[in-house]
CSV table of N, CA and C and ligand atoms in Angstrom, one decimal:
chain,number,residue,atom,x,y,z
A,1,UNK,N,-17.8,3.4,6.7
A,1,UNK,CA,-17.2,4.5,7.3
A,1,UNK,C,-16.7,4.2,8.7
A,2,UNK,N,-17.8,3.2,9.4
A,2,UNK,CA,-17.3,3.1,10.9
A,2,UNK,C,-16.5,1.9,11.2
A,3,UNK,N,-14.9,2.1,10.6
A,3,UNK,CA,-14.4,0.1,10.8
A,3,UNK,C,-13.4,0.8,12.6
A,4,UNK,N,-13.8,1.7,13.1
A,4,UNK,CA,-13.0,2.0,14.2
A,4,UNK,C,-11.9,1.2,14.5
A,5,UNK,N,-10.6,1.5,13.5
A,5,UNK,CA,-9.5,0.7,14.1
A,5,UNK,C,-8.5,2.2,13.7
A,6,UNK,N,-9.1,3.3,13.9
A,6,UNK,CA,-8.3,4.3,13.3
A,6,UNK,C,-6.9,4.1,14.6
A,7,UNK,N,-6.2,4.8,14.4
A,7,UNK,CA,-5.1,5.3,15.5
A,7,UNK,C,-4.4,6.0,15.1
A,8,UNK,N,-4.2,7.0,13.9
A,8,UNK,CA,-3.5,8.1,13.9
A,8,UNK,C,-4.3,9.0,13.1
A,9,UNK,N,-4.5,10.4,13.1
A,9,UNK,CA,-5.0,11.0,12.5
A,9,UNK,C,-4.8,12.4,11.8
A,10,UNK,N,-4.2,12.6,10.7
A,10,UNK,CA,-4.2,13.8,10.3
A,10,UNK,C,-5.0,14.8,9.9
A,11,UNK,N,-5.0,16.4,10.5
A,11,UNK,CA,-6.1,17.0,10.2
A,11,UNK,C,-5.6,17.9,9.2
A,12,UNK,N,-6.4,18.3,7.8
A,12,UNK,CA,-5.5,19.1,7.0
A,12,UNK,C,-6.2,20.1,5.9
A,13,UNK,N,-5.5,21.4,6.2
A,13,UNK,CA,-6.7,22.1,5.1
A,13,UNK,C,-5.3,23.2,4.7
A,14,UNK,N,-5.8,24.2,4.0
A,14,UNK,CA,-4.9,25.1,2.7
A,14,UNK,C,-3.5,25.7,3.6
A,15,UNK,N,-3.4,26.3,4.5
A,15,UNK,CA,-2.3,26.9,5.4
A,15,UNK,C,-1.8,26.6,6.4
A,16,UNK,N,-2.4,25.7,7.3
A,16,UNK,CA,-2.1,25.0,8.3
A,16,UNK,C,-1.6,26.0,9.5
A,17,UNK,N,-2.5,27.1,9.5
A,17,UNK,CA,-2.6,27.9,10.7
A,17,UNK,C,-3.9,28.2,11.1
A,18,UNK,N,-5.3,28.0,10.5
A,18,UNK,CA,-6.5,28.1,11.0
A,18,UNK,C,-7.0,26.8,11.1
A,19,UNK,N,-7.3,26.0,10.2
A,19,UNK,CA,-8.7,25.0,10.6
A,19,UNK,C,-8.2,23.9,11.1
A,20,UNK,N,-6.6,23.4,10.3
A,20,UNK,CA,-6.3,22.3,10.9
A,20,UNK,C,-5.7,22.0,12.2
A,21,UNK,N,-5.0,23.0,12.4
A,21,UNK,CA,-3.6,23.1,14.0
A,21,UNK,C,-5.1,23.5,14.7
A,22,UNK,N,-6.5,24.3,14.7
A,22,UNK,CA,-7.4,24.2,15.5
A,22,UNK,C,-8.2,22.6,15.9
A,23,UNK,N,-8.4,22.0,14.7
A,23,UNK,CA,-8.8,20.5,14.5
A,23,UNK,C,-8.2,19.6,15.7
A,24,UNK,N,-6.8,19.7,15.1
A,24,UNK,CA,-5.7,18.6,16.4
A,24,UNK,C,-5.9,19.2,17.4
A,25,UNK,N,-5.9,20.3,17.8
A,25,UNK,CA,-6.0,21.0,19.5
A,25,UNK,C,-7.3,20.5,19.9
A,26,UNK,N,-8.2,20.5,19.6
A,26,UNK,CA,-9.8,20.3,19.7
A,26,UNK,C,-10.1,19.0,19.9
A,27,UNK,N,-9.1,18.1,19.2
A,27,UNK,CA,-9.3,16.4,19.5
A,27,UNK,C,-8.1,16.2,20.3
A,28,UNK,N,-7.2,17.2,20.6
A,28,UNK,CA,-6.6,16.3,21.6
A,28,UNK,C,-6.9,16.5,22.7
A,29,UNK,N,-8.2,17.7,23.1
A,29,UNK,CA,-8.8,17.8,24.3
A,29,UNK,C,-10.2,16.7,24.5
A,30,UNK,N,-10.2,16.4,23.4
A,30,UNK,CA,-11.5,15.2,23.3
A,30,UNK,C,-11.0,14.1,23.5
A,31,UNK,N,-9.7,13.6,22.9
A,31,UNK,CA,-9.4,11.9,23.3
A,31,UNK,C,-8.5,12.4,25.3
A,32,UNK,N,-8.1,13.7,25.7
A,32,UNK,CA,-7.9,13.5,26.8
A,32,UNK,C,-8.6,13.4,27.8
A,33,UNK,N,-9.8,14.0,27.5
A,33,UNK,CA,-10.8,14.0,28.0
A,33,UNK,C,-11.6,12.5,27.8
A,34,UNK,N,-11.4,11.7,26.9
A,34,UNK,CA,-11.6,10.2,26.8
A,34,UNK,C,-10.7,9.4,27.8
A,35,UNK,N,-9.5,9.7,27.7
A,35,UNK,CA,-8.6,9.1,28.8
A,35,UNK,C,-7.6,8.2,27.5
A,36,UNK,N,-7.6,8.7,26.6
A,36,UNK,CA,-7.1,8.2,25.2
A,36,UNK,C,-6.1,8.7,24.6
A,37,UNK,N,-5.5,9.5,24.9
A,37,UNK,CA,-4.2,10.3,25.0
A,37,UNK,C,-3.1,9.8,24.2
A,38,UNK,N,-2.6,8.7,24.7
A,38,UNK,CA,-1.5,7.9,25.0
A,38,UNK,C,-1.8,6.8,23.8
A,39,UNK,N,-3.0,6.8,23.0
A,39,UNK,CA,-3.1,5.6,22.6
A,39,UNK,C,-3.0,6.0,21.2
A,40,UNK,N,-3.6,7.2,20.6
A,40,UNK,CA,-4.0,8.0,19.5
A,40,UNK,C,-3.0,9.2,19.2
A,41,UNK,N,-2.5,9.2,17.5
A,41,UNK,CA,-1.4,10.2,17.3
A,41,UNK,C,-2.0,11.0,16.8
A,42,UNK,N,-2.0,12.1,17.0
A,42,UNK,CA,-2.6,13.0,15.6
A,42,UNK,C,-1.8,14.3,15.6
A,43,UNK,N,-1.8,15.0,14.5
A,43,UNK,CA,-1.3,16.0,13.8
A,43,UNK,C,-1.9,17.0,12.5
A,44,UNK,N,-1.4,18.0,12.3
A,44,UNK,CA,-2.2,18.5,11.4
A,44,UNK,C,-1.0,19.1,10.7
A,45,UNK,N,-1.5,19.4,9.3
A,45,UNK,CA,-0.4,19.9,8.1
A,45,UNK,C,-1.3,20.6,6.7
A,46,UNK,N,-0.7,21.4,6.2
A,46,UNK,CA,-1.5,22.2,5.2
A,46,UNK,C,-0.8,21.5,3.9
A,47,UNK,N,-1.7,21.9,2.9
A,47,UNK,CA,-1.5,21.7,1.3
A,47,UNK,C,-0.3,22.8,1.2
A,48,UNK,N,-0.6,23.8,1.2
A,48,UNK,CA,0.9,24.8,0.9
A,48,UNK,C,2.1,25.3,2.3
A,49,UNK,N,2.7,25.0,1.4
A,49,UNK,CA,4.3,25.2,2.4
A,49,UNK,C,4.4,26.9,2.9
A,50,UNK,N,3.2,27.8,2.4
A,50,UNK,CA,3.9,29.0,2.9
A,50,UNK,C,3.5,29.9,4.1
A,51,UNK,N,3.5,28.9,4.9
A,51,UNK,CA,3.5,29.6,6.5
A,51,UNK,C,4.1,28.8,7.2
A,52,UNK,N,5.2,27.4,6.6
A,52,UNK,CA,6.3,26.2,7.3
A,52,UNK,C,6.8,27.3,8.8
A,53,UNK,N,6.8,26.5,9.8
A,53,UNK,CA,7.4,27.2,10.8
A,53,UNK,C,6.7,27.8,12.0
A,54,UNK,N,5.8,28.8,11.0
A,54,UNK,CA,4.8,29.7,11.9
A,54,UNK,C,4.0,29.1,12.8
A,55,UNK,N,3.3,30.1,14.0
A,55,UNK,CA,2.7,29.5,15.1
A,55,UNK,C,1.3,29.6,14.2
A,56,UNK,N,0.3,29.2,14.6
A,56,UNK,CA,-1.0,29.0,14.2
A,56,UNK,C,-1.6,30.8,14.1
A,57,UNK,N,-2.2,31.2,12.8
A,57,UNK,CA,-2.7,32.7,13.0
A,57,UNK,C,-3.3,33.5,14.6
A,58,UNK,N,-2.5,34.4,14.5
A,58,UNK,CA,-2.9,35.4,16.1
A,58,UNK,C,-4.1,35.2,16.2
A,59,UNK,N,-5.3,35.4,15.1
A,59,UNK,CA,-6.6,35.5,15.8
A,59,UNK,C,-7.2,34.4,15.9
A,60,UNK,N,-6.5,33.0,15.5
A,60,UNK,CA,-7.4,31.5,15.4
A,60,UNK,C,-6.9,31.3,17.1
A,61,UNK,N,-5.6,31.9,17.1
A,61,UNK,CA,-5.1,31.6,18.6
A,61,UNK,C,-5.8,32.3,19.3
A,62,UNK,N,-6.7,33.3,19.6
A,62,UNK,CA,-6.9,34.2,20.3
A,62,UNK,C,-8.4,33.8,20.4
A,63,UNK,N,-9.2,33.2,19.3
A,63,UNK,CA,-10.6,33.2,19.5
A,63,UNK,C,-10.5,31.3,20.4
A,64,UNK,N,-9.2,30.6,19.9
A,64,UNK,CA,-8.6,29.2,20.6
A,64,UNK,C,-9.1,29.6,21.9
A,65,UNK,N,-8.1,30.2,22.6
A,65,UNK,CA,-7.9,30.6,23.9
A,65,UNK,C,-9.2,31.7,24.8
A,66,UNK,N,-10.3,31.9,23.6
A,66,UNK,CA,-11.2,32.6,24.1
A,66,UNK,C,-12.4,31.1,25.1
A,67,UNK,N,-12.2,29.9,23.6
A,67,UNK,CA,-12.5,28.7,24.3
A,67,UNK,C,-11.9,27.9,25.2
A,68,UNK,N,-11.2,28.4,25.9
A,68,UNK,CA,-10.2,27.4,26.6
A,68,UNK,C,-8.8,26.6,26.1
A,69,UNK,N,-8.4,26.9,25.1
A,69,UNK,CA,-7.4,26.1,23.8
A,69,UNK,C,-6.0,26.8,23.8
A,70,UNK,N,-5.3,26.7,23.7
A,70,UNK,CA,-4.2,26.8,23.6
A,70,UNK,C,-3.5,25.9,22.7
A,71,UNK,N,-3.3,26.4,21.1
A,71,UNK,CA,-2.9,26.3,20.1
A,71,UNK,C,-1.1,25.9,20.0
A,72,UNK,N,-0.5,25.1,20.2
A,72,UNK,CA,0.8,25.3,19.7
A,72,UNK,C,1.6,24.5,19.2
A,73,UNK,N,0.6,24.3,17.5
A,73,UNK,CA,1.4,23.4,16.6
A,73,UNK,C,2.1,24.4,15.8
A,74,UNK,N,3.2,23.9,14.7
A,74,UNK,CA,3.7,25.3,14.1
A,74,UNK,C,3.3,24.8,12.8
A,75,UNK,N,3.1,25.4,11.8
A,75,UNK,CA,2.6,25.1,10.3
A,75,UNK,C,3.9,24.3,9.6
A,76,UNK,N,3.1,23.2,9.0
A,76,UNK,CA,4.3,22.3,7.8
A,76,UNK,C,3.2,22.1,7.0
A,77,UNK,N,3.6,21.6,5.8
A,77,UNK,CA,3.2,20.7,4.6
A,77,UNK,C,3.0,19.8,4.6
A,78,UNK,N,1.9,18.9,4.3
A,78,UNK,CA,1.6,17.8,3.8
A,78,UNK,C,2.7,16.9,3.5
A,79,UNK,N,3.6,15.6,3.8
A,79,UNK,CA,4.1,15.2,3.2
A,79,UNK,C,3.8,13.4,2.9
A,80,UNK,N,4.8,13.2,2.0
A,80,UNK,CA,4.3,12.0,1.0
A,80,UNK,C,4.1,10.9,2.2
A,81,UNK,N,5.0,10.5,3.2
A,81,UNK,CA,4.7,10.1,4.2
A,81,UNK,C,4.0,9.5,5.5
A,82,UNK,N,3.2,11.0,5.3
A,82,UNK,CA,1.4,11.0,5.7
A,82,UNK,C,0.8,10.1,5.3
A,83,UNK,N,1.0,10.0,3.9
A,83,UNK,CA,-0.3,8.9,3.7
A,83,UNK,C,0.4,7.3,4.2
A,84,UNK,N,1.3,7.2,4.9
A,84,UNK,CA,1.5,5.7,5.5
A,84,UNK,C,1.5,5.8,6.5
A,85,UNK,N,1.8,7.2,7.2
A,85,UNK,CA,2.1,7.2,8.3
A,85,UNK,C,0.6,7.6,9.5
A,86,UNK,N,-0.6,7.4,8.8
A,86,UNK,CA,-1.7,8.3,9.7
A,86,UNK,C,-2.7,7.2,8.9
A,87,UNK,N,-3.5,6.4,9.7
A,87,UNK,CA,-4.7,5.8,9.1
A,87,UNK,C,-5.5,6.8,8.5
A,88,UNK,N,-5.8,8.0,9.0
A,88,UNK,CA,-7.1,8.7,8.4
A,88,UNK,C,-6.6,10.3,8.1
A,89,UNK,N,-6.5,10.6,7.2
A,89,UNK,CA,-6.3,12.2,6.9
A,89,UNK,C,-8.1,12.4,6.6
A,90,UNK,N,-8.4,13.8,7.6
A,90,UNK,CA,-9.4,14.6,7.0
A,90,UNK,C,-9.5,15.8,6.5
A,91,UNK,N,-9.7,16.4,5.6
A,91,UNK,CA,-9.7,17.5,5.0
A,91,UNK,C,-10.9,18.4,5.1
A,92,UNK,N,-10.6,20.1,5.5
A,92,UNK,CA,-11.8,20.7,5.6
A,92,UNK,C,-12.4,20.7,4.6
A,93,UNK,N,-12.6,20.9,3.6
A,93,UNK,CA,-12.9,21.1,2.6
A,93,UNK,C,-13.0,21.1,1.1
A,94,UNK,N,-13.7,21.1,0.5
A,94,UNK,CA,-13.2,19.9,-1.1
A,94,UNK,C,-12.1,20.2,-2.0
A,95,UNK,N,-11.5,21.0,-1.7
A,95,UNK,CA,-10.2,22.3,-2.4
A,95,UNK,C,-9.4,21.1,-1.9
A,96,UNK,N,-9.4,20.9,-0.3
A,96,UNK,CA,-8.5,20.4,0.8
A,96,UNK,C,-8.7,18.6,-0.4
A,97,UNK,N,-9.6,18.2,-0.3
A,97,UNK,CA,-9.9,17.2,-0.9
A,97,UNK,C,-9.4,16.8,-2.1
A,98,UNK,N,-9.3,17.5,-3.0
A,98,UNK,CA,-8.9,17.7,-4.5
A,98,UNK,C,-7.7,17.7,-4.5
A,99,UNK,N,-6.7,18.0,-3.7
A,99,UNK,CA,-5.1,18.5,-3.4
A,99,UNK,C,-5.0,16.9,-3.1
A,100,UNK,N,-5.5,16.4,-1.6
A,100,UNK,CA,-5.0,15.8,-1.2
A,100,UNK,C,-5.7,14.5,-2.0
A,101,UNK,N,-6.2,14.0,-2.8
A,101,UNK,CA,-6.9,13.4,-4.1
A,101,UNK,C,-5.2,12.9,-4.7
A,102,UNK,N,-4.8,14.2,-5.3
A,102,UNK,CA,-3.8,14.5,-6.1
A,102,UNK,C,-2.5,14.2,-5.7
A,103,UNK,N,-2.1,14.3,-4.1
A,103,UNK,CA,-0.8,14.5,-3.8
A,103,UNK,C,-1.1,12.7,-3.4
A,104,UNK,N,-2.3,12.1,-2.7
A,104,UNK,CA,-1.9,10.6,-2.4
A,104,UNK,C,-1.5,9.4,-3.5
A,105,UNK,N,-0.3,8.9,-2.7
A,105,UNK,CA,0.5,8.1,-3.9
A,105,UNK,C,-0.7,6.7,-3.9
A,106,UNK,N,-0.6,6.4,-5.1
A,106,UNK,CA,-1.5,5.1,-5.4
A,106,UNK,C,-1.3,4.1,-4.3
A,107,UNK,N,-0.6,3.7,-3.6
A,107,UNK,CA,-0.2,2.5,-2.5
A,107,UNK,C,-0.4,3.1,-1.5
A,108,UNK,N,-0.9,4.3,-1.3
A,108,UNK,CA,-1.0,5.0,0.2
A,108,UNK,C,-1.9,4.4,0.8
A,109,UNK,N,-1.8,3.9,2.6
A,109,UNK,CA,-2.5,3.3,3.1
A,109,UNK,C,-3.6,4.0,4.2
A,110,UNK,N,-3.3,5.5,3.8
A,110,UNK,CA,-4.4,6.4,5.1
A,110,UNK,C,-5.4,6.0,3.9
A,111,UNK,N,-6.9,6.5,4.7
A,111,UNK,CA,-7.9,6.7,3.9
A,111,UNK,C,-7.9,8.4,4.5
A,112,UNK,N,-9.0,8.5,3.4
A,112,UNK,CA,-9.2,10.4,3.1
A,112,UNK,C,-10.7,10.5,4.0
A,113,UNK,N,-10.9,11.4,4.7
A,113,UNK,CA,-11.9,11.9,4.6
A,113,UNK,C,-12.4,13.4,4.6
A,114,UNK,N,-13.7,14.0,4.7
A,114,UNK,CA,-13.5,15.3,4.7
A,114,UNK,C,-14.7,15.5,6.0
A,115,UNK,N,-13.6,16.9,7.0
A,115,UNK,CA,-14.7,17.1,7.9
A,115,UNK,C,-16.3,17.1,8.2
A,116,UNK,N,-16.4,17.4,6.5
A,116,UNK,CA,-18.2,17.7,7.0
A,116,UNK,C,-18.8,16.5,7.0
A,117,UNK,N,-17.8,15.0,6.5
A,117,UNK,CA,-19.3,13.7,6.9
A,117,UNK,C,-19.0,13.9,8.9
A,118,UNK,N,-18.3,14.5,9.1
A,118,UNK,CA,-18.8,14.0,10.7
A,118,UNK,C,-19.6,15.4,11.5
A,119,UNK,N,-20.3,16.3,10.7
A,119,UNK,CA,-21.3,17.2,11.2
A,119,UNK,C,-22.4,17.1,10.5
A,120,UNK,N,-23.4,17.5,11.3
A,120,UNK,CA,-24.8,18.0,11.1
A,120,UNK,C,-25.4,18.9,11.2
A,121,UNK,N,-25.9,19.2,9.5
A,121,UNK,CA,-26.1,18.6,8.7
A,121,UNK,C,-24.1,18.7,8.0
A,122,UNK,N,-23.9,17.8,6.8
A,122,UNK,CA,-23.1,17.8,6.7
A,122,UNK,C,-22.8,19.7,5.6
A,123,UNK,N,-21.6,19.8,6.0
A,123,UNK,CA,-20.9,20.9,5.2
A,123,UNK,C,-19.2,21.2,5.9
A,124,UNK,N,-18.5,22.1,4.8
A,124,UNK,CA,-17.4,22.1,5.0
A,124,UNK,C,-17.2,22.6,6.1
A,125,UNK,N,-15.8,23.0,6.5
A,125,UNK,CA,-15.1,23.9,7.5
A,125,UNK,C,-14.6,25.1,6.5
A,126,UNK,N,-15.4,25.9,6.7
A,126,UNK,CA,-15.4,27.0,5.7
A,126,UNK,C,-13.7,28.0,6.4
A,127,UNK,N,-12.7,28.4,5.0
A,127,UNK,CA,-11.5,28.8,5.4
A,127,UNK,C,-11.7,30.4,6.1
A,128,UNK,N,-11.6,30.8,7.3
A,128,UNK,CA,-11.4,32.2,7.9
A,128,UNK,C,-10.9,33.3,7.6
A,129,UNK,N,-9.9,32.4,6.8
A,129,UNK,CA,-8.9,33.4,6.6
A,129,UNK,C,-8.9,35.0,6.6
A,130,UNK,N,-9.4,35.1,5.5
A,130,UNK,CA,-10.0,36.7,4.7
A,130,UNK,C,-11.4,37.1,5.7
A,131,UNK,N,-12.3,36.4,6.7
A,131,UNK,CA,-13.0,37.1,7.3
A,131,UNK,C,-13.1,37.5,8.1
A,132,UNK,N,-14.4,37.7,9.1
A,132,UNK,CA,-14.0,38.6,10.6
A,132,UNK,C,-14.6,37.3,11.5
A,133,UNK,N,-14.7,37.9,12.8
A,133,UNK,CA,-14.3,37.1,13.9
A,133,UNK,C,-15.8,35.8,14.1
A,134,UNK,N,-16.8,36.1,13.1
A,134,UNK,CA,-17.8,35.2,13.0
A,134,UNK,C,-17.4,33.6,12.3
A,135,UNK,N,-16.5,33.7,11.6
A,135,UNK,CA,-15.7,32.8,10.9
A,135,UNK,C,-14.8,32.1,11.5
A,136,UNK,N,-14.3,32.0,12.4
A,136,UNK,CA,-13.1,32.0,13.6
A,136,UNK,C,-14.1,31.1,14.6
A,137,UNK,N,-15.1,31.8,15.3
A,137,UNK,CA,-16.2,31.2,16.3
A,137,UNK,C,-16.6,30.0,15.1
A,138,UNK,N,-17.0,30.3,13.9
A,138,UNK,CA,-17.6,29.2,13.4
A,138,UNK,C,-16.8,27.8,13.3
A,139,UNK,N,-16.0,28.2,12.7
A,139,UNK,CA,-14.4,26.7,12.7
A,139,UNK,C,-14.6,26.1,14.0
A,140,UNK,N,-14.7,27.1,15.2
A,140,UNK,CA,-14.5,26.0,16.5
A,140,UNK,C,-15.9,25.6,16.5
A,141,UNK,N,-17.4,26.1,16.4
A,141,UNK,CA,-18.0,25.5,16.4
A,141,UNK,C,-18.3,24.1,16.3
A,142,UNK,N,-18.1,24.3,14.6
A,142,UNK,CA,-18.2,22.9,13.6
A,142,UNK,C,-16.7,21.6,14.1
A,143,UNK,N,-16.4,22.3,14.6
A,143,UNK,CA,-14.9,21.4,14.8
A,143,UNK,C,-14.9,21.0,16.1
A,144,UNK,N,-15.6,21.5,16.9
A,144,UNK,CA,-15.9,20.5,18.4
A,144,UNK,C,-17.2,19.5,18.2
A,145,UNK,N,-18.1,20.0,17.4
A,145,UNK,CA,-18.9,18.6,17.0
A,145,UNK,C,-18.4,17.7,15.9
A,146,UNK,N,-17.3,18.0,14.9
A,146,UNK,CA,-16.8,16.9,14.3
A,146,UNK,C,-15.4,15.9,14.9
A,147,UNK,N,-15.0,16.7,16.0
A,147,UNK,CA,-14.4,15.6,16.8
A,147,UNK,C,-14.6,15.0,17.6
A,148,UNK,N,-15.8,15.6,18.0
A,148,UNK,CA,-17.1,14.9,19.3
A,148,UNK,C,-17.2,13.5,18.2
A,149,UNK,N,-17.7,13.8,16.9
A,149,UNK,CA,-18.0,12.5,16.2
A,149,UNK,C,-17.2,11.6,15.6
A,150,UNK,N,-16.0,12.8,15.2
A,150,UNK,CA,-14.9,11.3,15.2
A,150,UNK,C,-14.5,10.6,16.1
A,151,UNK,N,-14.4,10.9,17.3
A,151,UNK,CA,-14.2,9.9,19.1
A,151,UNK,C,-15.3,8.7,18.4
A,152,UNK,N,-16.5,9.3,18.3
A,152,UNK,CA,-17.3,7.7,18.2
A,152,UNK,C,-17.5,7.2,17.1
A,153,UNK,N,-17.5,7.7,16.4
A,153,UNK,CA,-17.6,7.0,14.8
A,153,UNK,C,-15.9,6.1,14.6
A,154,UNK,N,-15.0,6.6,14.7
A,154,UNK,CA,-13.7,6.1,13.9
A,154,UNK,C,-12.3,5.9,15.5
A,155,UNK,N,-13.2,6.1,16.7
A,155,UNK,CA,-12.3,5.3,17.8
A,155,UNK,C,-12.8,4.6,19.0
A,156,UNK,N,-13.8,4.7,19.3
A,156,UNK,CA,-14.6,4.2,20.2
A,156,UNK,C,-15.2,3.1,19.8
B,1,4NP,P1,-6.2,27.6,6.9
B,1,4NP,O1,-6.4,29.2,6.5
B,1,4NP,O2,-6.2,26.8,5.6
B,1,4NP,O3,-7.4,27.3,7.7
B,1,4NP,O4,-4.9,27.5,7.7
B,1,4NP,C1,-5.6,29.8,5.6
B,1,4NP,C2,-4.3,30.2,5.9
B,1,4NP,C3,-3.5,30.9,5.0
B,1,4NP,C4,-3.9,31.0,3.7
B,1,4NP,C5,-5.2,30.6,3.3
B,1,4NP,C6,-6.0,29.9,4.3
B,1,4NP,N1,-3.1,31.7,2.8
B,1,4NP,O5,-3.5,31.9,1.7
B,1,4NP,O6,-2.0,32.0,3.1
């Protein structure tokens, strides 16, 4: 798991307006706060195309900016791309997993992972979507200690 030579990273779960555009904002305040900014690419992208465009959901942005965050990736899809273009795609969850299983082309050179090996104990990044504002606080929870651990596990 730990060959730390990552340098790009894609974060990616079902819509690409809650867990993952929160993911990238969360680690790009963790490698800036490393002083690593400049050295590491990352991005995030959803399995389905149908929120292309859109800013990250009002209330992922609103509970963001309750933490200090300010959200302002806009939703795209996954593309074929990705997998040469990003050493490590992580996926919230094993739905996220199963898609992105399916969509990488055999010669693709990212590896896969899924957010919960970098929390404790391990488990998904459960989707918000449909719930209330406990679900929202939980994503950033789990998602500031899994980028706390991706810094040291996969770049440090
Ligand atoms: P996300 O949440 O995968 O964390 O961005 C969702 C956003 C939209 C939908 C589902 C989950 N949707 O079905 O439109």
């Amino acid at each position: 798991m730990e060959n730390k030579k990552v340098k790009s990273i894609l974060f990616v779960c079902l819509g690409n307006i809650c867990r993952s555009p929160m993911a990238e904002t969360i680690m790009a305040k963790v490698l800036e706060d490393a002083g690593l900014s400049s050295e590491i690419k990352i991005d995030s992208a959803g399995i389905i195309d149908y929120h292309e465009g859109e800013k990250a959901d009002s209330r992922m942005r609103q509970h963001a900016a309750d933490h200090g965050y300010d959200i302002l990736h806009r939703s795209r899809p996954v593309k074929e791309e990705d997998f040469y273009e990003f050493d490590l795609i992580i996926g919230m969850d094993q739905s996220n997993m199963r898609e992105l299983e399916y969509k990488r082309p055999s010669d693709a050179t990212a590896r896969l992972a899924m957010a919960a090996q970098y929390v404790t104990p391990p488990q998904p990044v459960p989707d918000p979507y449909y719930g209330g504002d406990a679900g929202f606080e939980f994503v950033i929870t789990l998602l500031e200690e899994a980028c706390r651990n991706i810094l040291e596990m996969e770049i440090q």
